[in-house]
Coordinates of N, CA and C in Angstrom, one line a residue:
X1 N -147.6 27.9 111.4 CA -147.9 26.5 110.9 C -147.1 26.7 109.2
X2 N -146.4 26.0 109.1 CA -145.9 25.1 107.8 C -146.7 25.1 106.8
X3 N -146.8 25.6 105.5 CA -147.4 25.1 104.3 C -146.9 24.2 103.5
X4 N -145.4 23.7 104.1 CA -144.8 22.8 103.0 C -145.4 21.5 103.1
X5 N -145.1 20.4 102.3 CA -145.9 19.3 102.5 C -145.0 18.4 103.8
X6 N -145.8 17.5 104.4 CA -145.2 16.6 105.7 C -144.3 15.4 105.2
X7 N -144.6 15.1 104.0 CA -143.9 14.2 103.4 C -142.8 14.7 102.3
X8 N -141.3 14.6 102.6 CA -140.4 15.0 101.9 C -139.4 14.3 102.0
X9 N -138.5 14.3 100.8 CA -137.4 13.3 101.1 C -135.8 14.2 100.0
X10 N -134.7 13.6 101.0 CA -133.5 14.4 99.9 C -132.8 13.1 98.9
X11 N -132.4 13.7 97.6 CA -132.3 12.7 96.9 C -130.8 12.8 96.7
X12 N -130.1 12.0 95.7 CA -129.0 12.3 95.3 C -129.0 11.5 93.9
X13 N -129.1 13.3 93.0 CA -129.2 12.9 91.4 C -128.2 13.8 91.1
X14 N -127.1 13.3 89.4 CA -126.1 13.8 89.1 C -125.3 14.6 90.0
X15 N -124.4 13.8 91.2 CA -124.0 14.3 91.8 C -124.6 15.4 92.6
X16 N -125.6 16.1 92.9 CA -126.1 16.6 93.7 C -127.5 16.4 94.5
X17 N -127.9 16.6 95.4 CA -128.2 17.2 96.3 C -129.9 17.8 96.0
X18 N -131.0 16.9 96.4 CA -132.1 17.9 95.9 C -133.3 17.2 97.2
X19 N -133.9 18.0 97.8 CA -135.4 18.2 98.4 C -136.4 18.3 97.8
X20 N -137.2 16.8 97.9 CA -138.3 16.6 97.0 C -139.6 16.5 97.6
X21 N -140.7 16.4 97.0 CA -141.8 16.1 97.7 C -142.8 15.4 96.5
X22 N -143.9 14.7 96.8 CA -144.8 14.6 96.0 C -145.4 15.8 95.1
X23 N -145.4 15.7 93.8 CA -146.1 16.5 93.1 C -145.1 17.7 92.6
X24 N -144.1 17.6 92.6 CA -142.9 18.8 92.9 C -142.4 18.4 91.2
X25 N -142.3 19.2 90.0 CA -141.4 19.1 89.4 C -140.0 19.5 89.4
X26 N -139.0 18.8 88.7 CA -137.2 18.8 89.3 C -136.8 18.8 88.2
X27 N -135.8 19.7 88.2 CA -134.8 20.0 87.1 C -133.4 19.5 87.6
X28 N -133.1 18.6 86.7 CA -132.0 17.9 87.2 C -130.6 17.3 85.9
X29 N -129.6 17.2 86.3 CA -128.4 16.5 85.1 C -129.2 15.6 84.0
X30 N -129.0 15.4 83.4 CA -129.5 14.7 82.0 C -129.5 13.2 82.3
X31 N -130.4 12.9 82.7 CA -130.7 11.0 82.9 C -129.8 10.5 82.2
X32 N -130.7 9.9 80.9 CA -130.6 8.9 80.1 C -131.4 9.1 78.7
X33 N -130.5 8.9 77.7 CA -131.1 9.0 76.3 C -132.4 8.3 75.8
X34 N -132.3 6.9 76.7 CA -133.5 6.2 76.1 C -135.1 6.7 76.6
X35 N -135.3 7.6 77.6 CA -136.4 7.7 78.6 C -137.1 8.2 77.1
X36 N -138.3 8.0 77.1 CA -139.1 8.8 76.7 C -140.3 9.4 77.9
X37 N -141.5 10.2 77.1 CA -141.9 10.8 78.3 C -143.0 10.1 78.6
X38 N -143.5 10.0 80.1 CA -144.1 9.1 80.6 C -143.4 8.1 81.4
X39 N -141.9 8.0 81.1 CA -141.9 6.7 81.6 C -141.5 6.8 83.1
X40 N -141.4 6.2 84.3 CA -141.1 6.0 85.4 C -140.0 6.1 85.5
X41 N -139.1 6.8 86.5 CA -137.5 7.1 86.7 C -137.8 6.7 88.5
X42 N -137.0 6.0 88.7 CA -136.5 5.3 90.6 C -135.1 6.2 91.1
X43 N -135.3 6.9 92.1 CA -133.9 7.3 92.8 C -134.0 6.1 93.6
X44 N -133.1 5.9 93.7 CA -132.6 4.6 95.0 C -131.5 5.6 95.9
X45 N -130.8 6.4 95.8 CA -129.9 7.3 97.0 C -130.6 8.3 97.4
X46 N -131.5 7.6 98.3 CA -131.9 8.6 99.4 C -131.3 8.8 100.5
X47 N -131.2 10.4 100.6 CA -130.4 9.8 102.2 C -131.3 11.1 103.5
X48 N -132.3 11.1 103.3 CA -133.2 11.3 104.2 C -134.7 11.1 104.0
X49 N -135.5 10.9 104.9 CA -136.8 10.8 104.3 C -137.6 11.0 105.5
X50 N -138.5 12.1 105.6 CA -139.7 12.6 106.5 C -141.1 12.7 106.5
X51 N -141.8 11.7 106.7 CA -142.7 11.2 106.4 C -143.9 11.1 108.1
X52 N -144.9 12.3 107.8 CA -145.6 12.4 109.2 C -144.8 13.4 110.3
X53 N -143.7 13.7 110.6 CA -143.0 14.7 111.4 C -141.6 13.3 111.8
X54 N -141.9 11.8 111.0 CA -141.1 11.2 111.2 C -139.6 11.1 110.6
X55 N -138.4 11.0 111.1 CA -137.6 11.6 110.1 C -136.1 11.0 110.5
X56 N -136.0 9.9 108.8 CA -135.2 9.2 109.1 C -133.8 9.4 108.1
X57 N -132.4 9.4 108.9 CA -131.7 9.9 108.3 C -130.4 8.7 108.1
X58 N -130.3 8.6 106.5 CA -129.4 7.4 106.1 C -128.3 7.6 106.4
X59 N -127.1 6.6 106.4 CA -125.8 6.7 106.6 C -125.1 6.0 105.9
X60 N -124.8 6.3 104.4 CA -124.7 7.2 103.9 C -126.6 7.6 103.0
X61 N -127.7 6.1 103.2 CA -128.4 6.3 102.4 C -129.3 5.6 103.2
X62 N -130.8 5.6 103.2 CA -131.6 5.3 103.5 C -131.8 3.7 103.3
X63 N -132.0 2.5 104.0 CA -131.9 1.1 103.4 C -133.6 0.9 103.0
X64 N -133.5 0.9 101.6 CA -135.3 0.4 101.3 C -136.0 1.4 100.8
X65 N -135.3 2.7 101.0 CA -136.1 4.1 100.6 C -136.1 4.2 99.0
X66 N -136.8 4.7 98.6 CA -137.0 5.4 97.4 C -137.9 6.3 96.9
X67 N -137.5 6.7 95.5 CA -138.5 7.9 95.1 C -138.7 7.4 93.7
X68 N -140.1 7.8 93.3 CA -140.6 7.4 92.2 C -141.0 8.5 91.0
X69 N -140.4 8.9 90.2 CA -140.9 9.9 89.5 C -141.2 9.6 88.2
X70 N -142.1 10.4 86.8 CA -142.6 10.5 85.7 C -141.8 11.4 84.9
X71 N -140.7 10.9 84.3 CA -139.9 11.7 83.6 C -140.8 12.5 82.2
X72 N -140.3 13.9 82.4 CA -141.4 14.7 81.5 C -140.3 14.9 79.9
X73 N -138.9 15.6 80.5 CA -138.5 15.8 79.2 C -137.2 16.0 79.3
X74 N -136.2 16.1 77.8 CA -134.7 16.5 78.4 C -134.8 17.9 77.6
X75 N -134.2 18.6 78.1 CA -134.0 20.0 76.9 C -132.4 20.3 77.7
X76 N -132.3 21.9 76.9 CA -130.8 22.3 77.4 C -130.9 23.6 77.8
X77 N -130.2 24.4 78.5 CA -130.1 25.4 79.2 C -129.9 26.1 77.8
X78 N -130.0 27.8 78.4 CA -129.2 28.6 77.6 C -128.0 28.4 77.4
X79 N -127.4 29.4 76.3 CA -126.1 29.2 76.0 C -125.5 29.9 76.3
X80 N -124.0 29.5 76.7 CA -123.1 30.6 77.5 C -122.1 30.9 77.3
X81 N -121.4 31.8 76.7 CA -120.0 31.8 75.8 C -118.6 31.8 76.9
X82 N -117.9 31.5 76.1 CA -116.6 30.9 76.8 C -115.3 31.3 75.7
X83 N -114.5 32.4 76.8 CA -113.8 33.0 75.8 C -112.4 32.7 76.6
X84 N -111.5 32.4 75.7 CA -110.0 32.3 76.0 C -109.6 33.2 75.4
X85 N -108.4 33.9 75.8 CA -107.4 35.1 75.6 C -106.5 35.5 76.5
X86 N -104.9 35.2 75.2 CA -103.8 35.7 75.7 C -103.3 36.9 75.2
X87 N -102.6 37.7 76.1 CA -102.6 39.0 75.7 C -101.2 39.1 75.0
X88 N -101.3 40.1 73.9 CA -99.7 40.7 73.0 C -99.2 38.7 72.4
X89 N -100.2 38.0 71.8 CA -100.1 36.9 71.4 C -101.1 37.0 70.2
X90 N -102.0 37.2 69.9 CA -102.6 37.4 69.4 C -103.6 36.5 69.1
X91 N -104.1 35.8 69.9 CA -104.7 34.5 70.8 C -106.1 34.7 71.5
X92 N -107.5 34.1 70.4 CA -108.6 34.6 71.2 C -108.9 33.4 70.7
X93 N -110.0 33.2 71.4 CA -111.1 31.6 71.4 C -112.7 32.2 72.0
X94 N -113.5 31.9 71.6 CA -114.9 32.2 71.9 C -115.5 31.0 71.2
X95 N -116.4 30.2 72.5 CA -117.2 29.1 72.0 C -118.3 29.2 72.7
X96 N -119.4 28.2 72.5 CA -120.2 28.3 73.7 C -120.9 27.1 74.0
X97 N -121.6 26.8 75.3 CA -121.9 25.7 75.3 C -123.0 25.7 75.9
X98 N -124.0 24.5 75.7 CA -125.4 24.3 76.1 C -125.7 23.2 77.0
X99 N -125.8 23.1 78.6 CA -125.9 22.1 79.5 C -127.5 21.5 79.2
X100 N -127.5 20.0 79.0 CA -128.4 19.5 78.6 C -129.3 19.3 80.4
X101 N -130.2 19.1 80.9 CA -130.9 18.9 81.6 C -132.3 17.9 81.3
X102 N -132.7 17.7 82.4 CA -134.1 16.7 82.6 C -135.1 17.0 83.6
X103 N -136.4 16.9 83.2 CA -137.3 17.5 83.9 C -138.3 15.6 84.5
X104 N -138.2 16.0 85.6 CA -139.0 14.8 86.5 C -140.2 15.0 87.2
X105 N -141.4 14.7 87.1 CA -142.3 15.2 88.0 C -142.3 13.8 89.2
X106 N -142.0 14.2 90.2 CA -141.9 13.5 91.8 C -143.2 12.8 92.1
X107 N -143.6 11.8 91.8 CA -144.7 10.8 92.0 C -144.7 10.3 93.6
X108 N -144.1 9.7 94.0 CA -144.3 9.1 95.7 C -143.0 8.7 96.0
X109 N -142.9 8.8 97.1 CA -141.8 8.5 98.0 C -142.4 7.1 98.8
X110 N -141.3 6.5 98.7 CA -141.4 5.2 99.4 C -140.2 4.8 100.6

């Protein structure tokens, strides 16, 4: 017997696909600068919906399906170091990058 929720969906956000279920905290690419904590976020690009064993697969998306979430915060990942180097020419450059991402709490799948 599976312990996973019987309701889940596959959404597209930031060019990536995520399997989501109600109550799940999701880390995705940065959404929007104007969002505040507690604002509603709607994902309309839903490629698959499963409710109580009934699976609906979209071609490419499921018509009328959406996933409702609550925006939590936007933060940055740890810094990664990028180094460029050319041998025998005294050229080297090191710089860093911190990728921004957003956290969303999934509330409902419609």
